[in-house]
């Protein structure tokens, strides 16, 4: 698009940086990736966005775009070389659904495998986070902060066996599909691929314990990770794959992934969305009010629900609603026949909370999440 480089502030081990980086590479966009520890990030970017967060893209014109989803859409609006939005309405809806799953539904699994197994992968993680031997090293403090999030994500002794069972089920569902197709919807990556890539690359495909499981149990999934990180389509082993799948082919093999999404996050999704609606009704915010007291505060309360049949209480993030709304917009754009298909798919897999009427809405303005009123 231009010879002038874009600047992507991110880190290799960052879940949300991965999709943005992979997308930029696939589009052939010239960019330089820099750490948020860089002086210009603190001097120029943080004052503009009001918080320390990654990824952040700075365009050659000085425009700032924050969040991997918005970075991808920034380039989709100006005409990418390889659009990440499938042409088929059903495929496009599923792509949104899988983007939601990767962005929100796999946080528990990703954080569990990273931090519950810290003792056996400490050397790798210390290197990734740039930890020195000093006890007061800021990077060490950042790691301790990440570990402190586990209870709020529902990672506890009674849920850990279920989390690990779910990871195995997820790998099996993906393996069944990616053994036949290079990407979710054929020969090119979608927003669904990029969304799932975030946790499956940064945490589960790099950290030693889950990556070893992936390589042994799901080699096609690991190969998919390699493809997404390559600068081209990288399909010499599947040369017959070209473009999007014709019609709605292969949607049946993807239902296993939808079923795993429902098992992993379906019950809690309803509880979290209900908690957000209740909070919104009690708060009665003005349009544009920040969703939290501080820009860096991501959780605004707790929701009691169930995780794979076990009672659970987890933190509620307004950003979840931002992602659900994107999926619901794709759902609402379907024809009557396609909408019946989608509603039935969601209902069969415990995901009927998607598409449920509510008044609460979240928008992003000036780089932070805000409440949006009609």
XYZ file of C-alpha atoms in Angstrom:
374
model
C 0.000 0.000 0.000
C 2.952 2.270 0.641
C 6.725 2.030 0.888
C 6.664 4.022 4.117
C 6.630 1.587 7.025
C 3.817 1.242 9.466
C 4.832 0.787 13.093
C 3.245 -2.071 15.018
C 3.793 -1.924 18.758
C 3.503 -5.434 20.112
C 5.347 -8.447 21.481
C 5.902 -12.016 20.224
C 4.165 -13.560 23.242
C 1.165 -11.206 23.102
C -2.144 -12.913 22.285
C -3.650 -9.868 20.606
C -0.522 -8.819 18.694
C -0.392 -12.117 16.801
C -3.474 -11.595 14.590
C -2.389 -8.081 13.597
C 1.153 -9.188 12.755
C -0.030 -12.193 10.740
C -2.514 -10.069 8.808
C 0.071 -7.423 7.926
C 2.443 -10.102 6.666
C -0.238 -11.774 4.562
C -1.162 -8.438 2.973
C 2.448 -7.638 2.105
C 2.283 -4.420 4.117
C 5.671 -2.992 5.027
C 5.848 -2.549 8.772
C 8.292 -2.515 11.653
C 7.367 -4.154 14.933
C 8.541 -2.411 18.068
C 8.226 -3.165 21.733
C 5.932 -1.094 23.965
C 9.086 -0.560 26.010
C 10.381 1.719 23.240
C 10.735 5.364 24.379
C 8.516 6.677 21.569
C 5.664 4.421 22.699
C 5.671 6.002 26.140
C 6.331 9.491 24.843
C 3.909 9.565 21.902
C 1.515 6.611 21.857
C 0.502 6.266 25.499
C -0.503 9.945 25.874
C -2.640 9.606 22.732
C -4.476 6.421 23.719
C -4.584 7.029 27.465
C -3.334 3.615 28.577
C -0.580 1.060 28.116
C -1.965 -1.616 25.804
C -0.928 -3.574 22.708
C -1.146 -3.959 19.820
C -1.117 -0.414 18.491
C -0.544 0.500 14.851
C 0.858 3.897 13.855
C 0.371 4.704 10.172
C 2.880 6.671 8.073
C 0.479 9.616 8.409
C 0.562 9.392 12.216
C -2.898 7.852 12.652
C -3.156 5.505 15.624
C -5.225 2.309 15.496
C -5.507 0.207 18.648
C -6.636 -3.457 18.885
C -5.994 -6.249 16.394
C -9.633 -6.337 15.263
C -9.618 -2.631 14.439
C -6.187 -2.882 12.795
C -7.463 -5.564 10.426
C -10.615 -3.565 9.653
C -8.541 -0.424 9.041
C -6.910 -2.131 6.058
C -10.078 -3.932 4.981
C -11.754 -0.544 4.514
C -9.052 0.753 2.167
C -8.931 -2.382 0.016
C -6.574 -5.161 1.058
C -4.683 -7.425 -1.301
C -6.366 -10.444 0.273
C -9.628 -9.702 2.085
C -10.145 -11.620 5.318
C -13.948 -11.543 4.997
C -15.440 -14.565 3.184
C -17.887 -13.850 0.395
C -20.465 -16.450 1.471
C -22.829 -14.997 4.124
C -22.768 -18.237 6.117
C -18.987 -18.438 6.003
C -18.736 -14.781 6.972
C -20.985 -15.339 9.988
C -18.912 -18.333 11.084
C -15.731 -16.297 10.620
C -17.092 -13.714 13.064
C -18.103 -16.493 15.446
C -14.600 -17.985 15.429
C -13.030 -14.553 15.819
C -15.137 -14.126 18.964
C -14.064 -17.582 20.178
C -10.372 -16.810 19.744
C -10.578 -13.344 21.214
C -12.675 -14.213 24.270
C -13.461 -17.904 24.594
C -9.904 -19.228 24.747
C -8.470 -16.765 27.277
C -8.914 -19.230 30.140
C -7.096 -22.013 28.277
C -4.296 -19.747 27.077
C -3.637 -18.244 30.496
C -3.870 -21.590 32.279
C -1.242 -23.246 30.124
C 1.049 -20.243 30.360
C 0.953 -19.649 34.110
C -0.190 -22.857 35.785
C 2.869 -24.549 34.279
C 5.254 -21.688 34.927
C 7.679 -23.831 36.960
C 8.377 -26.187 34.057
C 8.594 -23.492 31.370
C 10.118 -20.664 33.396
C 13.232 -20.330 31.234
C 11.141 -19.833 28.100
C 8.730 -17.368 29.703
C 11.451 -15.401 31.499
C 13.209 -15.010 28.160
C 9.978 -14.015 26.381
C 9.170 -11.368 28.984
C 12.763 -10.135 29.123
C 13.170 -10.886 32.823
C 16.539 -10.218 34.435
C 17.808 -11.645 37.698
C 16.687 -8.586 39.679
C 13.677 -9.129 41.939
C 12.451 -5.579 41.258
C 12.606 -6.016 37.477
C 9.410 -4.426 36.034
C 9.027 -7.386 33.675
C 8.906 -9.748 36.627
C 6.170 -7.584 38.126
C 4.233 -7.753 34.854
C 4.435 -11.537 34.954
C 3.141 -11.665 38.519
C 0.261 -9.425 37.477
C -0.618 -11.791 34.636
C -0.590 -14.739 37.033
C -2.945 -12.885 39.359
C -5.610 -12.888 36.621
C -6.084 -16.679 36.778
C -8.847 -16.777 39.460
C -10.845 -14.107 37.616
C -10.617 -16.213 34.464
C -11.926 -19.256 36.305
C -8.647 -21.173 36.512
C -8.897 -23.170 39.741
C -7.969 -26.689 40.897
C -11.478 -27.977 40.157
C -11.593 -26.476 36.654
C -8.052 -27.295 35.492
C -8.869 -30.907 34.456
C -11.828 -29.572 32.454
C -9.689 -26.876 30.818
C -7.158 -29.471 29.717
C -9.844 -31.827 28.461
C -11.288 -28.925 26.500
C -7.906 -28.109 24.947
C -7.648 -31.681 23.726
C -11.172 -31.508 22.291
C -10.377 -28.210 20.588
C -7.252 -29.627 18.963
C -9.224 -32.661 17.748
C -11.950 -30.479 16.201
C -9.427 -28.256 14.451
C -7.303 -31.210 13.342
C -10.266 -32.869 11.646
C -10.830 -29.773 9.514
C -7.284 -28.516 8.948
C -6.093 -31.940 7.837
C -8.225 -31.359 4.729
C -8.189 -27.569 4.315
C -5.251 -25.167 4.807
C -7.450 -22.513 6.421
C -10.932 -22.498 7.942
C -12.701 -21.542 4.709
C -10.371 -22.842 2.034
C -7.171 -21.522 0.554
C -6.985 -18.134 2.239
C -7.208 -16.916 5.852
C -10.305 -15.242 7.283
C -10.930 -13.089 10.332
C -11.879 -16.379 12.001
C -8.395 -17.769 11.328
C -6.755 -14.609 12.639
C -8.968 -14.594 15.738
C -8.150 -18.185 16.674
C -4.497 -17.634 15.809
C -4.117 -15.183 18.708
C -4.258 -17.708 21.570
C -3.271 -20.742 19.503
C -0.016 -19.091 18.451
C 1.111 -16.761 21.205
C 0.338 -19.019 24.169
C -0.632 -22.492 23.037
C 1.668 -22.761 20.018
C 4.808 -21.221 21.551
C 4.831 -21.975 25.272
C 6.557 -25.355 25.732
C 3.859 -27.384 27.528
C 0.827 -26.679 25.283
C 2.963 -26.459 22.122
C 4.286 -29.953 22.762
C 0.723 -31.230 23.071
C -0.237 -29.495 19.840
C 2.676 -30.938 17.881
C 2.038 -34.470 19.140
C -1.757 -34.497 18.977
C -2.588 -32.053 16.174
C 0.195 -31.618 13.601
C -2.169 -30.064 11.069
C -3.054 -27.349 13.600
C 0.621 -26.579 14.134
C 1.086 -26.451 10.358
C -1.823 -23.979 10.173
C 0.018 -21.754 12.662
C 3.082 -21.838 10.423
C 0.940 -20.912 7.418
C -0.656 -17.947 9.149
C 2.705 -16.550 10.191
C 4.197 -16.871 6.698
C 4.282 -13.862 4.347
C 2.501 -15.813 1.603
C -0.332 -18.363 1.624
C 2.216 -21.142 2.315
C 0.205 -24.067 0.928
C 2.715 -26.180 -1.052
C 1.381 -29.247 0.765
C -2.202 -28.425 -0.335
C -1.686 -26.885 -3.792
C -5.239 -27.691 -4.924
C -6.689 -25.225 -2.372
C -7.476 -21.920 -4.026
C -9.589 -19.029 -2.754
C -12.669 -19.444 -0.617
C -14.450 -22.773 -0.523
C -17.183 -22.936 -3.149
C -20.669 -22.324 -1.791
C -20.884 -23.543 1.773
C -18.684 -26.584 1.401
C -17.040 -27.985 4.521
C -19.366 -26.206 6.947
C -20.284 -29.619 8.368
C -16.684 -30.281 9.442
C -16.583 -26.867 11.096
C -19.579 -27.652 13.306
C -17.231 -29.618 15.553
C -15.415 -26.365 16.237
C -18.717 -24.580 16.925
C -19.619 -27.398 19.350
C -16.322 -26.942 21.164
C -16.937 -23.190 21.334
C -20.305 -23.848 22.942
C -18.835 -26.298 25.457
C -16.033 -23.911 26.364
C -17.875 -20.608 26.660
C -21.590 -21.041 25.918
C -22.935 -21.191 29.486
C -20.707 -18.399 30.753
C -21.418 -16.218 27.727
C -25.075 -15.943 28.701
C -24.189 -15.152 32.310
C -21.656 -12.498 31.318
C -23.962 -10.794 28.836
C -26.764 -10.768 31.420
C -24.385 -9.218 33.970
C -23.362 -6.535 31.479
C -27.005 -5.740 30.705
C -27.836 -5.522 34.407
C -24.847 -3.261 35.043
C -25.844 -1.044 32.125
C -29.446 -0.727 33.327
C -28.389 0.145 36.881
C -25.711 2.589 35.717
C -27.864 4.295 33.062
C -24.803 5.819 31.373
C -24.754 8.746 29.002
C -23.716 7.947 25.448
C -19.927 8.013 25.341
C -19.332 7.328 29.036
C -16.278 5.081 29.591
C -17.217 1.503 30.441
C -14.869 1.470 33.442
C -13.528 3.930 35.979
C -10.032 3.848 34.471
C -9.006 3.287 30.832
C -6.787 0.327 31.722
C -9.471 -1.388 33.836
C -10.818 -4.291 31.787
C -13.120 -6.043 34.273
C -16.126 -4.371 35.894
C -17.512 -7.138 38.078
C -18.162 -10.851 38.448
C -20.737 -13.176 36.909
C -21.856 -16.472 38.396
C -22.246 -19.161 35.775
C -21.103 -22.655 34.884
C -18.011 -23.914 33.121
C -18.396 -27.357 31.558
C -21.017 -28.185 34.185
C -19.079 -26.838 37.190
C -20.344 -23.746 39.065
C -18.027 -20.850 38.351
C -17.600 -17.140 38.974
C -15.588 -15.115 36.490
C -14.754 -11.520 35.681
C -16.898 -9.602 33.193
C -15.202 -7.513 30.518
C -17.192 -4.981 28.484
C -14.883 -5.742 25.546
C -16.709 -9.067 25.299
C -19.860 -7.196 24.312
C -17.917 -5.242 21.672
C -16.934 -8.563 20.077
C -20.386 -10.136 20.461
C -21.947 -7.138 18.706
C -19.733 -7.733 15.666
C -20.934 -11.328 15.491
C -24.549 -10.240 15.927
C -24.172 -7.713 13.110
C -23.122 -10.556 10.799
C -26.046 -12.618 12.108
C -28.468 -9.773 11.417
C -27.186 -9.382 7.847
C -28.205 -12.938 6.891
C -31.170 -13.713 4.682
C -34.213 -15.294 6.323
C -33.144 -18.802 5.275
C -29.557 -18.294 6.374
C -30.726 -16.759 9.646
C -32.775 -19.875 10.420
C -29.678 -21.991 9.728
C -27.530 -19.799 12.007
C -30.076 -19.668 14.835
C -30.401 -23.445 14.731
C -26.614 -23.849 14.755
C -26.280 -21.568 17.790
C -29.122 -23.268 19.647
C -27.750 -26.779 19.041
C -24.402 -25.755 20.465
C -25.444 -23.756 23.525
C -24.712 -20.352 22.026
C -28.220 -18.866 21.884
C -27.069 -15.890 23.971
C -25.721 -14.550 20.677
C -28.601 -12.675 19.096
C -30.512 -12.128 22.345
C -32.025 -8.609 22.484
C -30.368 -6.202 24.935
C -29.997 -2.465 25.363
C -26.376 -2.369 26.486
C -23.929 -1.545 23.707
C -20.192 -0.935 23.716
C -18.352 1.200 21.195
C -14.728 2.272 20.913
C -14.052 5.987 20.699
C -10.742 7.759 21.128
C -9.076 4.378 21.730
C -11.156 3.344 24.755
C -14.376 1.350 25.177
C -17.472 3.457 25.928
C -21.161 2.835 26.427
C -23.203 3.609 23.329
C -26.819 4.663 23.503
C -29.179 4.766 20.481
